[in-house]
PDB file of C-alpha atoms (C1' of nucleotides) in Angstrom:
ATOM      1  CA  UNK A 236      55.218 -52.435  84.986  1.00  0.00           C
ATOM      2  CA  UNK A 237      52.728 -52.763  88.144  1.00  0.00           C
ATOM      3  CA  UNK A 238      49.992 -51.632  85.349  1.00  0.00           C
ATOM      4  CA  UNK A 239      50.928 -54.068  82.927  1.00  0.00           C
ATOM      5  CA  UNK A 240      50.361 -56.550  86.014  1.00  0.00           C
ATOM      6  CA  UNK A 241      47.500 -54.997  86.693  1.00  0.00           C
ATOM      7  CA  UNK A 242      46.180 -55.589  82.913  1.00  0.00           C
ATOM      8  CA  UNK A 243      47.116 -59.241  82.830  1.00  0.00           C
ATOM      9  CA  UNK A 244      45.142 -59.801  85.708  1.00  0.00           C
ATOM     10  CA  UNK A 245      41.946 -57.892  84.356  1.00  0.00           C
ATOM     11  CA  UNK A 246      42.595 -59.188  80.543  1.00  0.00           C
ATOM     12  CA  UNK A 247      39.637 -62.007  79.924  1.00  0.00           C
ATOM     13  CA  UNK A 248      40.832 -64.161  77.632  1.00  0.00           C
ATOM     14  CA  UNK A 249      40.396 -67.768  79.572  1.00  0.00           C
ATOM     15  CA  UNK A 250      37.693 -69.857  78.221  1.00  0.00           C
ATOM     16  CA  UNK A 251      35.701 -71.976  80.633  1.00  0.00           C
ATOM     17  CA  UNK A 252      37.128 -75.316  80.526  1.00  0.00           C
ATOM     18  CA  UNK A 253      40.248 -73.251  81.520  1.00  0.00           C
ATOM     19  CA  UNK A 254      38.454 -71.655  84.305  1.00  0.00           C
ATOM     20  CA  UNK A 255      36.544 -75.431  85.290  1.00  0.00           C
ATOM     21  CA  UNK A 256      40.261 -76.547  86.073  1.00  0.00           C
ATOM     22  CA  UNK A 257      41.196 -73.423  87.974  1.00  0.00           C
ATOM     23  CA  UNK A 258      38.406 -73.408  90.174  1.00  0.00           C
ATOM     24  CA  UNK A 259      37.483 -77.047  90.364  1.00  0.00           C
ATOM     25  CA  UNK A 260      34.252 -75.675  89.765  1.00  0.00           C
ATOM     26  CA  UNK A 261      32.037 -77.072  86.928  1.00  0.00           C
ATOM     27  CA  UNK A 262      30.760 -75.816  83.798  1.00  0.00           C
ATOM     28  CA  UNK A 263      27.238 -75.874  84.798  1.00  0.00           C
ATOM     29  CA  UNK A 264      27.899 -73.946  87.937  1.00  0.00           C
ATOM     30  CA  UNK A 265      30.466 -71.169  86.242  1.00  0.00           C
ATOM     31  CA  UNK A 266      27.272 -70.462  83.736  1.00  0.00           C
ATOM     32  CA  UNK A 267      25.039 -70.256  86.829  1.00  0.00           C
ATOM     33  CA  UNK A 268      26.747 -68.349  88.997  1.00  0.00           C
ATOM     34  CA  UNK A 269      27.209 -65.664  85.608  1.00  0.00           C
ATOM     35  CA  UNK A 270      23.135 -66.303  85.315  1.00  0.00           C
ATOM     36  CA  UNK A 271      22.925 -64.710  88.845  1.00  0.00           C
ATOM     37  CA  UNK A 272      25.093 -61.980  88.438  1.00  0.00           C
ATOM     38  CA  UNK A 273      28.132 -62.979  90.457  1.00  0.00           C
ATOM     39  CA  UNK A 274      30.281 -62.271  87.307  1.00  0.00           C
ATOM     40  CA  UNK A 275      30.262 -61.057  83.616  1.00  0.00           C
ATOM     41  CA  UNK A 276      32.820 -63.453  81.383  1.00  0.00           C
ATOM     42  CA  UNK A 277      33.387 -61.420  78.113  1.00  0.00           C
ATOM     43  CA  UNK A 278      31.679 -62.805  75.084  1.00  0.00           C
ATOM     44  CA  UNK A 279      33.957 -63.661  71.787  1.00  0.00           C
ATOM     45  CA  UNK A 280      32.480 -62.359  68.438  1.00  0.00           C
ATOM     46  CA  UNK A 281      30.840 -66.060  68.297  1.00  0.00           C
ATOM     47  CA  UNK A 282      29.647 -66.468  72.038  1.00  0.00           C
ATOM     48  CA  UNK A 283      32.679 -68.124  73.700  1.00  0.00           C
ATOM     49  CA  UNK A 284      32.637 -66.930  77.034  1.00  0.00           C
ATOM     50  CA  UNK A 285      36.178 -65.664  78.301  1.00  0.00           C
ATOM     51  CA  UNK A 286      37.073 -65.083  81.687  1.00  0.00           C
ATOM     52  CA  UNK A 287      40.321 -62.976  83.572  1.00  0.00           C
ATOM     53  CA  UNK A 288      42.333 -64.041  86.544  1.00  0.00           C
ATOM     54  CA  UNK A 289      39.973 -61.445  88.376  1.00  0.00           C
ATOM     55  CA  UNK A 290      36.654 -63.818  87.234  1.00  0.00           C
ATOM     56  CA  UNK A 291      38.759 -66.802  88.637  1.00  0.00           C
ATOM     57  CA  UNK A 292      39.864 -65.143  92.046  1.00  0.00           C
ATOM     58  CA  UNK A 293      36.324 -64.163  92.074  1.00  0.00           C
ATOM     59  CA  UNK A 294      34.619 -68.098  91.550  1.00  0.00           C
ATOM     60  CA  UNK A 295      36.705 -69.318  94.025  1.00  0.00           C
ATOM     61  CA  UNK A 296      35.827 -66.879  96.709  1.00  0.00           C
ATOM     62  CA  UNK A 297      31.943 -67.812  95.813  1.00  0.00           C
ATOM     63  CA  UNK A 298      33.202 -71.458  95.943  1.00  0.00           C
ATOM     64  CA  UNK A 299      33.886 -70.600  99.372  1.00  0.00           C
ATOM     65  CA  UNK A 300      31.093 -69.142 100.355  1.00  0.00           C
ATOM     66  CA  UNK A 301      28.773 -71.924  98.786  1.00  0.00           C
ATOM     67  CA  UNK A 302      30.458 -74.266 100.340  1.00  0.00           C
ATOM     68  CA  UNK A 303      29.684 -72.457 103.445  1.00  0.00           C
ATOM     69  CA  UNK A 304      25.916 -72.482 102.688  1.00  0.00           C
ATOM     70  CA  UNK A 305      25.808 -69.080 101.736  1.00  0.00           C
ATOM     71  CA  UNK A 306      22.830 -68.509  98.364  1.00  0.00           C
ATOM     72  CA  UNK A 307      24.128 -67.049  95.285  1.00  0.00           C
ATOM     73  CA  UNK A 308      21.424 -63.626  95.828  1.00  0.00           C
ATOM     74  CA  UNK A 309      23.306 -63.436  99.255  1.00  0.00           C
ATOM     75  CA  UNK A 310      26.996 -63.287  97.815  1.00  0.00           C
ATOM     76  CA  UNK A 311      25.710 -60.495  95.573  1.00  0.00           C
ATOM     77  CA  UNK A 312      25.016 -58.816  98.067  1.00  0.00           C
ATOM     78  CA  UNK A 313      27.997 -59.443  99.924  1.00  0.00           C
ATOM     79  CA  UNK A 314      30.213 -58.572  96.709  1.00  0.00           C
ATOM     80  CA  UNK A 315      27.925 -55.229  96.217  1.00  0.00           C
ATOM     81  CA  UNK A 316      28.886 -53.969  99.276  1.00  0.00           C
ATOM     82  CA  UNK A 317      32.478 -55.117  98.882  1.00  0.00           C
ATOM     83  CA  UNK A 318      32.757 -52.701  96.089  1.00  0.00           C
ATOM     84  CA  UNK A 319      31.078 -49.747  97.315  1.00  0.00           C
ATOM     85  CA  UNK A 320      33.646 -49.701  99.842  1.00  0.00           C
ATOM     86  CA  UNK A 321      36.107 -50.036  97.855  1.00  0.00           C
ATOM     87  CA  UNK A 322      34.827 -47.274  95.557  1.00  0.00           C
ATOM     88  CA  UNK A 323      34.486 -45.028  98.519  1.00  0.00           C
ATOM     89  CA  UNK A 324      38.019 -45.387  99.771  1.00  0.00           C
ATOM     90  CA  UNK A 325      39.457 -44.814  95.938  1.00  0.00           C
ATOM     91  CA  UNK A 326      37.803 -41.700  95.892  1.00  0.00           C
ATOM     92  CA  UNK A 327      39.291 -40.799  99.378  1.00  0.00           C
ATOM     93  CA  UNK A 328      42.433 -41.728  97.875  1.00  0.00           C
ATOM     94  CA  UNK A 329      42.000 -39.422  94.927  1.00  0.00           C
ATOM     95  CA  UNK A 330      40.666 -36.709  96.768  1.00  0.00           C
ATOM     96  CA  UNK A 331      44.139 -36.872  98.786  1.00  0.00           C
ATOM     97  CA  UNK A 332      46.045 -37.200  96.217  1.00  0.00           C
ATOM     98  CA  UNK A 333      44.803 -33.990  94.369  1.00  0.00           C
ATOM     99  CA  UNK A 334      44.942 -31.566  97.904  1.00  0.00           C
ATOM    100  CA  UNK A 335      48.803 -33.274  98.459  1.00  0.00           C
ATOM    101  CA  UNK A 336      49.347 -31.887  94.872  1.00  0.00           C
ATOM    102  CA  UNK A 337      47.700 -28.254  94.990  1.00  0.00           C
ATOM    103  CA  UNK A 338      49.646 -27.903  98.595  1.00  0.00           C
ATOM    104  CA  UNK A 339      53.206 -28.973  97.123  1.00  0.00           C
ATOM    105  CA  UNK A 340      52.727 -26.958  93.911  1.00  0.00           C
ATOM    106  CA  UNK A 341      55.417 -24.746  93.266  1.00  0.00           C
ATOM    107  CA  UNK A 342      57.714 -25.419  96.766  1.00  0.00           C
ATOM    108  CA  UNK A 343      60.292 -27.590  94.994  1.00  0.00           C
TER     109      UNK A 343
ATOM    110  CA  UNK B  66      51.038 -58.910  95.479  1.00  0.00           C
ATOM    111  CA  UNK B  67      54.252 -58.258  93.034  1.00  0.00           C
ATOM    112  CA  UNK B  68      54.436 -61.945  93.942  1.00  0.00           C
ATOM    113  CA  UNK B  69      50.814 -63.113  92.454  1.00  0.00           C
ATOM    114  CA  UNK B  70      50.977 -60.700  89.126  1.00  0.00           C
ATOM    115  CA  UNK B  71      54.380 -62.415  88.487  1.00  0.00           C
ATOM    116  CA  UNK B  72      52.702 -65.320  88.669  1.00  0.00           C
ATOM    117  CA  UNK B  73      49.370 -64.356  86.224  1.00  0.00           C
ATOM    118  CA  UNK B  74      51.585 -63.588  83.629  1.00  0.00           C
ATOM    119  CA  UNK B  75      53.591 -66.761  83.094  1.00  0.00           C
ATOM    120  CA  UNK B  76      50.629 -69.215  84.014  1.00  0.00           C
ATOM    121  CA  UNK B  77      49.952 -70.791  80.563  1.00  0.00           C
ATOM    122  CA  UNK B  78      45.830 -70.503  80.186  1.00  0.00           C
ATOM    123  CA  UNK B  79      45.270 -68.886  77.129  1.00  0.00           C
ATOM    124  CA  UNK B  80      44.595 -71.033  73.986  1.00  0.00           C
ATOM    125  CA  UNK B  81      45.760 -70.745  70.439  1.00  0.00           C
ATOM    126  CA  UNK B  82      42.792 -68.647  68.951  1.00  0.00           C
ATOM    127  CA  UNK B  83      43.351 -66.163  71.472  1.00  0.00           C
ATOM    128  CA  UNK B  84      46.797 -65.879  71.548  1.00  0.00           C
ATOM    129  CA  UNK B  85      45.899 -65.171  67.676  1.00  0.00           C
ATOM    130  CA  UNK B  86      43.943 -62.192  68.395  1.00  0.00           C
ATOM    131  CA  UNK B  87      46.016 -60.879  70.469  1.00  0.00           C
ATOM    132  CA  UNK B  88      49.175 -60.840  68.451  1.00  0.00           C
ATOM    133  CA  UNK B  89      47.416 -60.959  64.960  1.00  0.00           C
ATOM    134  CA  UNK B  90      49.801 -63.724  64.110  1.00  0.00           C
ATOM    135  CA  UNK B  91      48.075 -66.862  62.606  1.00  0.00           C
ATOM    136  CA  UNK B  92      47.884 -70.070  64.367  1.00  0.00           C
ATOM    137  CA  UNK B  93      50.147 -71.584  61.443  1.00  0.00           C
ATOM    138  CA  UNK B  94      52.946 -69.208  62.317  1.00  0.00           C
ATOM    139  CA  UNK B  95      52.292 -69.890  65.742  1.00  0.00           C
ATOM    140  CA  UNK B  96      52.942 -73.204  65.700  1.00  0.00           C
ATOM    141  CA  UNK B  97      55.749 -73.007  63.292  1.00  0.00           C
ATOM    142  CA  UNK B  98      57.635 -70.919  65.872  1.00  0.00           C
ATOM    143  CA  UNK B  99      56.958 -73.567  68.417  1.00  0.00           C
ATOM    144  CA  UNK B 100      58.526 -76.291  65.778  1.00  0.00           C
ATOM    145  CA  UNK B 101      61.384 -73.228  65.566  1.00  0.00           C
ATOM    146  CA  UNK B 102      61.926 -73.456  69.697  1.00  0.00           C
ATOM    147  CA  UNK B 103      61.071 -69.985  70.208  1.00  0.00           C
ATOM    148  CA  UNK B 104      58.451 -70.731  72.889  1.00  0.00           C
ATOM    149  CA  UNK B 105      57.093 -73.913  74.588  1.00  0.00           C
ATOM    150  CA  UNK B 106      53.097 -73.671  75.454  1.00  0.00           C
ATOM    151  CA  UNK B 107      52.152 -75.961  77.929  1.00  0.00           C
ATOM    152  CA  UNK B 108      50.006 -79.045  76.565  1.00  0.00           C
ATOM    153  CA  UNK B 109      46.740 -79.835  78.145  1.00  0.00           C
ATOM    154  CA  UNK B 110      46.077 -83.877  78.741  1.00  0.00           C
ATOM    155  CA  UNK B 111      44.285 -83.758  75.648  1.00  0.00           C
ATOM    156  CA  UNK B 112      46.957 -82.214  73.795  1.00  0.00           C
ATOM    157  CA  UNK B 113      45.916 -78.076  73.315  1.00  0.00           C
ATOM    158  CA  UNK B 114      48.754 -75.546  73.164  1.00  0.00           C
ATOM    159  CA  UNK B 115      47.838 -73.076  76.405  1.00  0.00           C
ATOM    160  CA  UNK B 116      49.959 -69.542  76.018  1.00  0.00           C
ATOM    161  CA  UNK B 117      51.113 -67.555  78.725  1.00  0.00           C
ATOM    162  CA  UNK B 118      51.049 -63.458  78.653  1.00  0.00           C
ATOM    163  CA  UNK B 119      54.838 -63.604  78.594  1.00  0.00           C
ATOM    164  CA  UNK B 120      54.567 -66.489  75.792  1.00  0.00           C
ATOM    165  CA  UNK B 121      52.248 -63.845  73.767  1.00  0.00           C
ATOM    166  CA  UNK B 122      54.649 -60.812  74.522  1.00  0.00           C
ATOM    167  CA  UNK B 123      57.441 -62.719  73.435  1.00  0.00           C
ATOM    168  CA  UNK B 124      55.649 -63.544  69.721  1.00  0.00           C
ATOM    169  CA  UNK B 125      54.928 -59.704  69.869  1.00  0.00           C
ATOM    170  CA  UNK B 126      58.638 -59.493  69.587  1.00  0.00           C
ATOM    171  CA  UNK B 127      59.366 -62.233  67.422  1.00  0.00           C
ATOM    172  CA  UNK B 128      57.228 -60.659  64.862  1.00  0.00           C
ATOM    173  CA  UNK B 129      58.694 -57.594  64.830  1.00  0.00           C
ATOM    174  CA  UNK B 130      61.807 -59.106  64.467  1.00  0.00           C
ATOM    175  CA  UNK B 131      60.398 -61.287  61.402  1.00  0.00           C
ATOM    176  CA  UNK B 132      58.937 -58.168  59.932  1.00  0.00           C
ATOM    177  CA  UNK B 133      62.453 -56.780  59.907  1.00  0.00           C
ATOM    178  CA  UNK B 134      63.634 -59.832  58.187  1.00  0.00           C
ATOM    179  CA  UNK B 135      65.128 -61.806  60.702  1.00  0.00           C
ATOM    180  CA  UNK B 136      64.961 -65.418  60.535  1.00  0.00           C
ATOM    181  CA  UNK B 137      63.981 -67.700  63.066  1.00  0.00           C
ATOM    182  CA  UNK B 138      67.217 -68.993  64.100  1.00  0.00           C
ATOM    183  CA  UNK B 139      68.857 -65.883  64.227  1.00  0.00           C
ATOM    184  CA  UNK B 140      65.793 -64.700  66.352  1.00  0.00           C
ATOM    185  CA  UNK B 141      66.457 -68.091  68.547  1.00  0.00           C
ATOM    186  CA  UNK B 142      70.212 -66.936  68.902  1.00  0.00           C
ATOM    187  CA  UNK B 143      68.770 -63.449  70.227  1.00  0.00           C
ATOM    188  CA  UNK B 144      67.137 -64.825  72.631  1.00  0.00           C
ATOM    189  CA  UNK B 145      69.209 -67.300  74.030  1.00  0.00           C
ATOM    190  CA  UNK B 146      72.163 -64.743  74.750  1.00  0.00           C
ATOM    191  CA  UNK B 147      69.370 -62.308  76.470  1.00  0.00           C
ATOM    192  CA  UNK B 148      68.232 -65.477  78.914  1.00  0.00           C
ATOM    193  CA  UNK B 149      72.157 -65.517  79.761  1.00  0.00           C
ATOM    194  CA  UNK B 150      72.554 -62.207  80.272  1.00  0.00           C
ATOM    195  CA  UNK B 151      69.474 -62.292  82.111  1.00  0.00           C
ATOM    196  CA  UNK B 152      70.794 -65.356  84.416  1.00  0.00           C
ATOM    197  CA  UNK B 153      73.824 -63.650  84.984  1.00  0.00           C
ATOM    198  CA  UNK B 154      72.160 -60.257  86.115  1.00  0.00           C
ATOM    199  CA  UNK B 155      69.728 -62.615  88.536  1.00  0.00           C
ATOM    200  CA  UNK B 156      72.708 -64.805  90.031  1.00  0.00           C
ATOM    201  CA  UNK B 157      74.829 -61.662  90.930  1.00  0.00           C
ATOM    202  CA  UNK B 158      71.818 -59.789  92.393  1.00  0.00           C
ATOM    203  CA  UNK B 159      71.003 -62.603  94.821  1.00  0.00           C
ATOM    204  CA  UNK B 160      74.982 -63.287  95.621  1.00  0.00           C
ATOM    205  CA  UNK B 161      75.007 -59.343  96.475  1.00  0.00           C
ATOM    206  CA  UNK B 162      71.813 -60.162  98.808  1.00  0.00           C
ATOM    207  CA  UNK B 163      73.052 -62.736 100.528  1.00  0.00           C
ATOM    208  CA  UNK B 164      76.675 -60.706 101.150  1.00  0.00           C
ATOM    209  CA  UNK B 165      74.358 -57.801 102.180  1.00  0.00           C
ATOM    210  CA  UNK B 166      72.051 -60.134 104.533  1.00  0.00           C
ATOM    211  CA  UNK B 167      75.951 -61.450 106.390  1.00  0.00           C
ATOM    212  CA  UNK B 168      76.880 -58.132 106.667  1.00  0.00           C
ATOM    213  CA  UNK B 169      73.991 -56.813 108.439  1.00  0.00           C
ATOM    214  CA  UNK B 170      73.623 -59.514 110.609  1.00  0.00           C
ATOM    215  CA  UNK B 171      72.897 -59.271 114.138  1.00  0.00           C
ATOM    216  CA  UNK B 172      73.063 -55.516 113.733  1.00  0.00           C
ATOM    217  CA  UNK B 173      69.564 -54.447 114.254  1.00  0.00           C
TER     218      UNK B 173
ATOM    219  C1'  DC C 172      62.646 -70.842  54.916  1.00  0.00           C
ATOM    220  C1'  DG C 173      58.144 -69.358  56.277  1.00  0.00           C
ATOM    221  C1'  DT C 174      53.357 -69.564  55.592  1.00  0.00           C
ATOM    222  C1'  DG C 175      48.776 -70.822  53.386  1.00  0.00           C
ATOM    223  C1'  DT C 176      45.404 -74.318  52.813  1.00  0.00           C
ATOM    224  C1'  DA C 177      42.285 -78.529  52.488  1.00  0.00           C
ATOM    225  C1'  DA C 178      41.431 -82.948  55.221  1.00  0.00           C
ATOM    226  C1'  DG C 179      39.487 -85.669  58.793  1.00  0.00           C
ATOM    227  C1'  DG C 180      38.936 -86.529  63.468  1.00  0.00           C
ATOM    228  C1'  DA C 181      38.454 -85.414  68.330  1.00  0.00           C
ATOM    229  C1'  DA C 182      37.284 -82.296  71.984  1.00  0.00           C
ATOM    230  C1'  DT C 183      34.944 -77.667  73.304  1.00  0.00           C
ATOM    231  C1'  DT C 184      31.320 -74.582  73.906  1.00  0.00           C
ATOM    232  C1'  DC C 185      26.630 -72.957  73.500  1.00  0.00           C
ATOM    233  C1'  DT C 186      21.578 -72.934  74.499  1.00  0.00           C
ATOM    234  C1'  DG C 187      17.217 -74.639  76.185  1.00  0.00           C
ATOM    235  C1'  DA C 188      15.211 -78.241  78.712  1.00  0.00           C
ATOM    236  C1'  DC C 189      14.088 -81.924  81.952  1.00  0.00           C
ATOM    237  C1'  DA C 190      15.249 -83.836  86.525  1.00  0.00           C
ATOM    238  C1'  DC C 191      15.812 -83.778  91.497  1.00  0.00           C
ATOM    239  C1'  DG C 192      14.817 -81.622  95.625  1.00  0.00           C
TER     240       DG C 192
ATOM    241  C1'  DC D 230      17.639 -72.966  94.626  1.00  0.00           C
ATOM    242  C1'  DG D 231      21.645 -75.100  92.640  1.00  0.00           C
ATOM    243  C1'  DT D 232      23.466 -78.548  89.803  1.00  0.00           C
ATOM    244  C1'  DG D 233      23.658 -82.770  86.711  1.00  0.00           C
ATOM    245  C1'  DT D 234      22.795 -84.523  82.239  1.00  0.00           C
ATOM    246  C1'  DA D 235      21.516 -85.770  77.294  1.00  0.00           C
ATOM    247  C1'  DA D 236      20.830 -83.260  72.711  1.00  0.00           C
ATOM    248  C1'  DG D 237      22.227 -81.169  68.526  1.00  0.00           C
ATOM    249  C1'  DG D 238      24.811 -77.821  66.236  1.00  0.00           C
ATOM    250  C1'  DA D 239      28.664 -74.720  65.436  1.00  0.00           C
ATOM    251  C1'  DA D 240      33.381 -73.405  66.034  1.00  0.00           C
ATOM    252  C1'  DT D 241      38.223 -74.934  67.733  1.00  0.00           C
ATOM    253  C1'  DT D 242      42.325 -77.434  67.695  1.00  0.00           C
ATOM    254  C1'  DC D 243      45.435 -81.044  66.195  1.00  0.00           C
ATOM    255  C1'  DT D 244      48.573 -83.479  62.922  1.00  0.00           C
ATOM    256  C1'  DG D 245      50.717 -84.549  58.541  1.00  0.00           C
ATOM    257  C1'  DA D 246      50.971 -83.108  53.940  1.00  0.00           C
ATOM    258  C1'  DC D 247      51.195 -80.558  49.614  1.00  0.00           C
ATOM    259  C1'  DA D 248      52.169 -75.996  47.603  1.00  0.00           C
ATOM    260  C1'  DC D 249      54.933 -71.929  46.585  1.00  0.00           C
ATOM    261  C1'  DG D 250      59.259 -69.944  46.483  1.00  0.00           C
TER     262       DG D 250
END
DNA sequence: CGTGTAAGGAATTCTGACACG
DNA sequence: CGTGTAAGGAATTCTGACACG
């Protein structure tokens, strides 16, 4: 159930006038920011780009950040980090999650 | 969190192509099922059908109803006495909140 | 009843480029 | 650097209809 969720929200399957409306942002600039790296839309067997609700949470944080001032090679950066952190603390989780197991085994 | 995946998979954003794909129904029977009031996609200004996940689960089930033979107003039937069932489940779950939320009242 | 198909039009998407700044 | 726009082509979607059964 919570993966299913999970699945919706990572499916890409949104084209980009779709997305345009979602985000308010335009064409031109969803292209651009996926030009720069900020996001990879999945391509259709004949180009069509197709985005998830992930790739629109995502635009509208870099909407954000624009609109802040912030340059497109600086909210790479920003979103690198963001996910190396996140990547640690996953691990940590695992990690954790294996030693709770091996320490239970066999006591109930 | 529940909340926002809840909400991803009954936002209508997918159009008829990849609905398609992902249910390896054609758009004719599709639409047909529409015309049949087994689902409602929302309509764009412009007039394009946009699918929800829960619009393209549902067609998963209608054709494997309609594989089985079923036609589509006994498959309409089906689904109508589920929603009830469904409403009636929802209703009595939120009268037994609201007796639970009296009860405890002023208690903690 | 349920689905395929050809028909014609309208809107979408794509890429590469020029423009402005 | 970031975004708008005109350009031309290719694929999408829509509706109403005829066909088969």
């Amino acid at each position: 159930m919570v993966q299913e969720d999970l699945s919706y929200k990572d499916k890409k399957v949104i084209s980009i006038g779709t997305v345009s409306e979602l985000t308010g942002l335009s064409d031109r600039q969803i292209r651009y920011y996926e030009e720069r790296h900020l996001l990879t839309p999945h391509r259709t067997s004949r180009g069509t780009r197709k985005y998830s609700f992930s790739d629109v949470e995502r635009l509208m944080e870099i909407a954000d950040k624009r609109e802040d001032g912030v340059q497109t090679a600086e909210i790479l950066k920003e979103m690198k980090r963001k996910e190396e952190r996140q990547d640690r603390d996953l691990r940590k989780k695992m990690l954790q999650g294996q030693l709770n197991a091996h320490f239970r085994y066999g006591r109930k």
